[in-house]
mmCIF file with all atom_site columns, C-alpha atoms in Angstrom:
data_model
loop_
_atom_site.group_PDB
_atom_site.id
_atom_site.type_symbol
_atom_site.label_atom_id
_atom_site.label_alt_id
_atom_site.label_comp_id
_atom_site.label_asym_id
_atom_site.label_entity_id
_atom_site.label_seq_id
_atom_site.pdbx_PDB_ins_code
_atom_site.Cartn_x
_atom_site.Cartn_y
_atom_site.Cartn_z
_atom_site.occupancy
_atom_site.B_iso_or_equiv
_atom_site.pdbx_formal_charge
_atom_site.auth_seq_id
_atom_site.auth_comp_id
_atom_site.auth_asym_id
_atom_site.auth_atom_id
_atom_site.pdbx_PDB_model_num
ATOM 1   C CA . MET A 1 1   ? 255.405 -26.618 280.388 1.00 58.00 ? 29  MET A CA 1
ATOM 2   C CA . GLY A 1 2   ? 258.544 -28.188 281.818 1.00 61.00 ? 30  GLY A CA 1
ATOM 3   C CA . LEU A 1 3   ? 259.764 -28.901 285.199 1.00 71.00 ? 31  LEU A CA 1
ATOM 4   C CA . PHE A 1 4   ? 262.063 -25.827 284.963 1.00 83.00 ? 32  PHE A CA 1
ATOM 5   C CA . THR A 1 5   ? 259.691 -23.269 283.613 1.00 92.00 ? 33  THR A CA 1
ATOM 6   C CA . VAL A 1 6   ? 257.417 -20.677 285.240 1.00 94.00 ? 34  VAL A CA 1
ATOM 7   C CA . LYS A 1 7   ? 254.360 -19.004 283.825 1.00 96.00 ? 35  LYS A CA 1
ATOM 8   C CA . LEU A 1 8   ? 253.822 -15.233 284.654 1.00 96.00 ? 36  LEU A CA 1
ATOM 9   C CA . PRO A 1 9   ? 250.905 -12.884 283.993 1.00 97.00 ? 37  PRO A CA 1
ATOM 10  C CA . VAL A 1 10  ? 251.617 -10.131 281.652 1.00 98.00 ? 38  VAL A CA 1
ATOM 11  C CA . ILE A 1 11  ? 249.661 -6.975  281.397 1.00 98.00 ? 39  ILE A CA 1
ATOM 12  C CA . ALA A 1 12  ? 250.574 -4.532  278.411 1.00 97.00 ? 40  ALA A CA 1
ATOM 13  C CA . ILE A 1 13  ? 249.550 -1.107  276.985 1.00 95.00 ? 41  ILE A CA 1
ATOM 14  C CA . LEU A 1 14  ? 250.502 -1.236  273.260 1.00 91.00 ? 42  LEU A CA 1
ATOM 15  C CA . HIS A 1 15  ? 249.479 1.742   271.146 1.00 83.00 ? 43  HIS A CA 1
ATOM 16  C CA . GLY A 1 16  ? 246.747 2.734   273.466 1.00 88.00 ? 44  GLY A CA 1
ATOM 17  C CA . ASP A 1 17  ? 245.238 -0.728  273.725 1.00 92.00 ? 45  ASP A CA 1
ATOM 18  C CA . LEU A 1 18  ? 245.227 -3.109  276.694 1.00 97.00 ? 46  LEU A CA 1
ATOM 19  C CA . PHE A 1 19  ? 246.664 -6.556  276.169 1.00 97.00 ? 47  PHE A CA 1
ATOM 20  C CA . VAL A 1 20  ? 246.869 -9.361  278.707 1.00 98.00 ? 48  VAL A CA 1
ATOM 21  C CA . GLY A 1 21  ? 248.473 -12.826 278.479 1.00 98.00 ? 49  GLY A CA 1
ATOM 22  C CA . ASN A 1 22  ? 251.411 -14.805 279.745 1.00 98.00 ? 50  ASN A CA 1
ATOM 23  C CA . ALA A 1 23  ? 255.167 -15.203 279.689 1.00 97.00 ? 51  ALA A CA 1
ATOM 24  C CA . VAL A 1 24  ? 256.827 -18.409 280.008 1.00 97.00 ? 52  VAL A CA 1
ATOM 25  C CA . ALA A 1 25  ? 260.228 -18.160 281.592 1.00 94.00 ? 53  ALA A CA 1
ATOM 26  C CA . TYR A 1 26  ? 262.882 -20.792 281.407 1.00 93.00 ? 54  TYR A CA 1
ATOM 27  C CA . LEU A 1 27  ? 265.857 -21.595 283.487 1.00 90.00 ? 55  LEU A CA 1
ATOM 28  C CA . ASN A 1 28  ? 268.301 -20.131 280.956 1.00 93.00 ? 56  ASN A CA 1
ATOM 29  C CA . ARG A 1 29  ? 266.791 -16.713 281.580 1.00 93.00 ? 57  ARG A CA 1
ATOM 30  C CA . LYS A 1 30  ? 264.943 -16.360 278.381 1.00 95.00 ? 58  LYS A CA 1
ATOM 31  C CA . GLY A 1 31  ? 261.267 -16.960 277.626 1.00 96.00 ? 59  GLY A CA 1
ATOM 32  C CA . THR A 1 32  ? 258.218 -16.380 275.535 1.00 97.00 ? 60  THR A CA 1
ATOM 33  C CA . ILE A 1 33  ? 255.272 -13.903 275.695 1.00 98.00 ? 61  ILE A CA 1
ATOM 34  C CA . ASP A 1 34  ? 251.927 -14.341 274.251 1.00 98.00 ? 62  ASP A CA 1
ATOM 35  C CA . LEU A 1 35  ? 249.268 -11.479 274.518 1.00 97.00 ? 63  LEU A CA 1
ATOM 36  C CA . GLN A 1 36  ? 245.722 -10.595 273.439 1.00 97.00 ? 64  GLN A CA 1
ATOM 37  C CA . SER A 1 37  ? 243.839 -7.408  273.223 1.00 96.00 ? 65  SER A CA 1
ATOM 38  C CA . VAL A 1 38  ? 240.973 -7.035  275.762 1.00 96.00 ? 66  VAL A CA 1
ATOM 39  C CA . LEU A 1 39  ? 239.053 -5.020  273.208 1.00 92.00 ? 67  LEU A CA 1
ATOM 40  C CA . ASP A 1 40  ? 239.652 -6.858  269.845 1.00 93.00 ? 68  ASP A CA 1
ATOM 41  C CA . ALA A 1 41  ? 239.864 -10.638 270.167 1.00 91.00 ? 69  ALA A CA 1
ATOM 42  C CA . ASN A 1 42  ? 241.712 -10.541 266.751 1.00 94.00 ? 70  ASN A CA 1
ATOM 43  C CA . GLY A 1 43  ? 244.503 -8.381  268.274 1.00 94.00 ? 71  GLY A CA 1
ATOM 44  C CA . LYS A 1 44  ? 247.515 -10.505 269.211 1.00 96.00 ? 72  LYS A CA 1
ATOM 45  C CA . CYS A 1 45  ? 251.003 -10.040 270.050 1.00 95.00 ? 73  CYS A CA 1
ATOM 46  C CA . PHE A 1 46  ? 253.721 -12.586 270.807 1.00 96.00 ? 74  PHE A CA 1
ATOM 47  C CA . GLY A 1 47  ? 257.426 -12.413 271.382 1.00 96.00 ? 75  GLY A CA 1
ATOM 48  C CA . SER A 1 48  ? 260.526 -13.407 273.381 1.00 97.00 ? 76  SER A CA 1
ATOM 49  C CA . PHE A 1 49  ? 262.478 -11.899 276.137 1.00 97.00 ? 77  PHE A CA 1
ATOM 50  C CA . GLN A 1 50  ? 265.924 -12.438 277.747 1.00 96.00 ? 78  GLN A CA 1
ATOM 51  C CA . PHE A 1 51  ? 267.662 -11.190 280.739 1.00 96.00 ? 79  PHE A CA 1
ATOM 52  C CA . THR A 1 52  ? 270.843 -9.298  279.706 1.00 96.00 ? 80  THR A CA 1
ATOM 53  C CA . GLY A 1 53  ? 271.945 -8.537  283.326 1.00 96.00 ? 81  GLY A CA 1
ATOM 54  C CA . ALA A 1 54  ? 271.169 -9.430  286.856 1.00 94.00 ? 82  ALA A CA 1
ATOM 55  C CA . LYS A 1 55  ? 268.025 -7.171  286.858 1.00 96.00 ? 83  LYS A CA 1
ATOM 56  C CA . THR A 1 56  ? 267.708 -5.927  283.285 1.00 97.00 ? 84  THR A CA 1
ATOM 57  C CA . GLY A 1 57  ? 266.694 -7.501  280.033 1.00 97.00 ? 85  GLY A CA 1
ATOM 58  C CA . VAL A 1 58  ? 264.888 -6.863  276.786 1.00 97.00 ? 86  VAL A CA 1
ATOM 59  C CA . ALA A 1 59  ? 261.671 -8.071  275.196 1.00 97.00 ? 87  ALA A CA 1
ATOM 60  C CA . ASP A 1 60  ? 261.006 -8.252  271.482 1.00 96.00 ? 88  ASP A CA 1
ATOM 61  C CA . MET A 1 61  ? 257.399 -8.069  270.601 1.00 93.00 ? 89  MET A CA 1
ATOM 62  C CA . GLN A 1 62  ? 255.590 -8.445  267.299 1.00 93.00 ? 90  GLN A CA 1
ATOM 63  C CA . CYS A 1 63  ? 251.719 -7.861  266.833 1.00 92.00 ? 91  CYS A CA 1
ATOM 64  C CA . ASN A 1 64  ? 249.756 -8.990  264.172 1.00 92.00 ? 92  ASN A CA 1
ATOM 65  C CA . ASP A 1 65  ? 248.696 -5.392  263.131 1.00 87.00 ? 93  ASP A CA 1
ATOM 66  C CA . GLY A 1 66  ? 252.450 -5.057  261.819 1.00 88.00 ? 94  GLY A CA 1
ATOM 67  C CA . ALA A 1 67  ? 253.644 -3.109  265.078 1.00 86.00 ? 95  ALA A CA 1
ATOM 68  C CA . ALA A 1 68  ? 256.895 -4.273  266.503 1.00 90.00 ? 96  ALA A CA 1
ATOM 69  C CA . ALA A 1 69  ? 259.015 -3.208  269.454 1.00 90.00 ? 97  ALA A CA 1
ATOM 70  C CA . ARG A 1 70  ? 261.950 -3.833  271.370 1.00 94.00 ? 98  ARG A CA 1
ATOM 71  C CA . LEU A 1 71  ? 261.430 -3.153  275.019 1.00 96.00 ? 99  LEU A CA 1
ATOM 72  C CA . PRO A 1 72  ? 263.827 -2.977  277.671 1.00 97.00 ? 100 PRO A CA 1
ATOM 73  C CA . PHE A 1 73  ? 262.769 -4.126  281.124 1.00 98.00 ? 101 PHE A CA 1
ATOM 74  C CA . CYS A 1 74  ? 263.859 -3.950  284.733 1.00 98.00 ? 102 CYS A CA 1
ATOM 75  C CA . ALA A 1 75  ? 263.182 -6.896  287.102 1.00 96.00 ? 103 ALA A CA 1
ATOM 76  C CA . LEU A 1 76  ? 261.813 -6.219  290.707 1.00 96.00 ? 104 LEU A CA 1
ATOM 77  C CA . SER A 1 77  ? 262.168 -9.931  291.493 1.00 91.00 ? 105 SER A CA 1
ATOM 78  C CA . SER A 1 78  ? 263.122 -13.007 289.773 1.00 84.00 ? 106 SER A CA 1
ATOM 79  C CA . PHE A 1 79  ? 259.464 -13.399 288.615 1.00 90.00 ? 107 PHE A CA 1
ATOM 80  C CA . SER A 1 80  ? 258.360 -9.642  288.371 1.00 95.00 ? 108 SER A CA 1
ATOM 81  C CA . GLY A 1 81  ? 259.202 -6.536  286.614 1.00 97.00 ? 109 GLY A CA 1
ATOM 82  C CA . TYR A 1 82  ? 258.229 -3.913  284.187 1.00 98.00 ? 110 TYR A CA 1
ATOM 83  C CA . GLY A 1 83  ? 259.449 -2.248  280.827 1.00 97.00 ? 111 GLY A CA 1
ATOM 84  C CA . SER A 1 84  ? 258.700 0.353   278.405 1.00 96.00 ? 112 SER A CA 1
ATOM 85  C CA . GLY A 1 85  ? 259.395 1.630   274.973 1.00 93.00 ? 113 GLY A CA 1
ATOM 86  C CA . SER A 1 86  ? 257.650 2.719   271.885 1.00 85.00 ? 114 SER A CA 1
ATOM 87  C CA . THR A 1 87  ? 256.219 1.228   268.613 1.00 82.00 ? 115 THR A CA 1
ATOM 88  C CA . PRO A 1 88  ? 255.703 3.027   265.236 1.00 81.00 ? 116 PRO A CA 1
ATOM 89  C CA . ASN A 1 89  ? 251.973 3.292   266.581 1.00 81.00 ? 117 ASN A CA 1
ATOM 90  C CA . GLY A 1 90  ? 252.868 4.967   269.984 1.00 85.00 ? 118 GLY A CA 1
ATOM 91  C CA . PRO A 1 91  ? 254.175 4.096   273.384 1.00 91.00 ? 119 PRO A CA 1
ATOM 92  C CA . ALA A 1 92  ? 254.295 0.719   274.758 1.00 94.00 ? 120 ALA A CA 1
ATOM 93  C CA . SER A 1 93  ? 254.665 -0.797  278.315 1.00 97.00 ? 121 SER A CA 1
ATOM 94  C CA . PHE A 1 94  ? 254.360 -4.041  279.983 1.00 97.00 ? 122 PHE A CA 1
ATOM 95  C CA . THR A 1 95  ? 254.591 -5.771  283.337 1.00 98.00 ? 123 THR A CA 1
ATOM 96  C CA . PHE A 1 96  ? 255.057 -9.305  284.272 1.00 97.00 ? 124 PHE A CA 1
ATOM 97  C CA . GLY A 1 97  ? 254.150 -11.299 287.452 1.00 96.00 ? 125 GLY A CA 1
ATOM 98  C CA . LEU A 1 98  ? 252.365 -8.190  289.128 1.00 97.00 ? 126 LEU A CA 1
ATOM 99  C CA . ARG A 1 99  ? 249.042 -7.927  290.457 1.00 96.00 ? 127 ARG A CA 1
ATOM 100 C CA . PRO A 1 100 ? 246.964 -5.346  288.494 1.00 96.00 ? 128 PRO A CA 1
ATOM 101 C CA . GLU A 1 101 ? 247.119 -2.661  291.175 1.00 95.00 ? 129 GLU A CA 1
ATOM 102 C CA . VAL A 1 102 ? 250.606 -2.798  291.243 1.00 96.00 ? 130 VAL A CA 1
ATOM 103 C CA . ALA A 1 103 ? 251.067 -3.074  287.611 1.00 97.00 ? 131 ALA A CA 1
ATOM 104 C CA . ALA A 1 104 ? 249.134 0.040   286.894 1.00 96.00 ? 132 ALA A CA 1
ATOM 105 C CA . LEU A 1 105 ? 252.002 2.107   288.708 1.00 96.00 ? 133 LEU A CA 1
ATOM 106 C CA . HIS A 1 106 ? 254.449 0.913   286.026 1.00 97.00 ? 134 HIS A CA 1
ATOM 107 C CA . LEU A 1 107 ? 252.345 1.082   282.865 1.00 97.00 ? 135 LEU A CA 1
ATOM 108 C CA . ILE A 1 108 ? 252.063 4.148   280.499 1.00 95.00 ? 136 ILE A CA 1
ATOM 109 C CA . LEU A 1 109 ? 248.270 4.467   280.380 1.00 95.00 ? 137 LEU A CA 1
ATOM 110 C CA . PRO A 1 110 ? 246.423 6.311   277.716 1.00 93.00 ? 138 PRO A CA 1
ATOM 111 C CA . PRO A 1 111 ? 245.695 9.918   278.708 1.00 93.00 ? 139 PRO A CA 1
ATOM 112 C CA . GLY A 1 112 ? 242.404 10.180  280.784 1.00 94.00 ? 140 GLY A CA 1
ATOM 113 C CA . LYS A 1 113 ? 242.327 6.303   281.419 1.00 95.00 ? 141 LYS A CA 1
ATOM 114 C CA . LYS A 1 114 ? 242.910 4.160   284.474 1.00 95.00 ? 142 LYS A CA 1
ATOM 115 C CA . LEU A 1 115 ? 243.275 0.395   284.889 1.00 96.00 ? 143 LEU A CA 1
ATOM 116 C CA . VAL A 1 116 ? 240.416 -1.392  286.503 1.00 94.00 ? 144 VAL A CA 1
ATOM 117 C CA . GLU A 1 117 ? 239.794 -4.907  287.299 1.00 93.00 ? 145 GLU A CA 1
ATOM 118 C CA . GLY A 1 118 ? 236.306 -6.144  287.343 1.00 89.00 ? 146 GLY A CA 1
ATOM 119 C CA . SER A 1 119 ? 234.325 -9.540  287.483 1.00 90.00 ? 147 SER A CA 1
ATOM 120 C CA . GLU A 1 120 ? 235.007 -9.743  283.421 1.00 87.00 ? 148 GLU A CA 1
ATOM 121 C CA . GLY A 1 121 ? 238.749 -9.120  284.003 1.00 92.00 ? 149 GLY A CA 1
ATOM 122 C CA . LEU A 1 122 ? 240.904 -6.140  283.233 1.00 96.00 ? 150 LEU A CA 1
ATOM 123 C CA . ARG A 1 123 ? 239.906 -3.145  281.220 1.00 95.00 ? 151 ARG A CA 1
ATOM 124 C CA . LEU A 1 124 ? 240.850 0.515   280.702 1.00 95.00 ? 152 LEU A CA 1
ATOM 125 C CA . GLU A 1 125 ? 238.070 2.923   282.186 1.00 93.00 ? 153 GLU A CA 1
ATOM 126 C CA . SER A 1 126 ? 237.895 6.809   281.850 1.00 93.00 ? 154 SER A CA 1
ATOM 127 C CA . VAL A 1 127 ? 238.904 8.554   284.792 1.00 90.00 ? 155 VAL A CA 1
ATOM 128 C CA . LYS A 1 128 ? 236.111 10.615  286.212 1.00 81.00 ? 156 LYS A CA 1
ATOM 129 C CA . SER A 1 129 ? 236.717 14.269  286.894 1.00 60.00 ? 157 SER A CA 1
#
């Protein structure tokens, strides 16, 4: 990474699966995203993002299963925010620069699931009735 870049954690729910990774943001208000499925080591998504306004932007994502999405996002600060939309395989949402407990408030979680942080990292867990 260069002198004028920042690396931010990304948490995403794409077609019912939890993905984690990083975004690298550049001074020109553009950047890259690299994600991996928590459940399937072969599940990967990548893409780019750019700010289109003071606190808005769009992320273009492509996954290796063929799913693609253009997801609008809102910035909460210069280095955090959230976005959502859909893929041909279902809803999609993501956060960047947020701790898991805050990210969970902005993610579209699969029905009956919650985001949990454990010693092994993040995972989706069934909500107990």
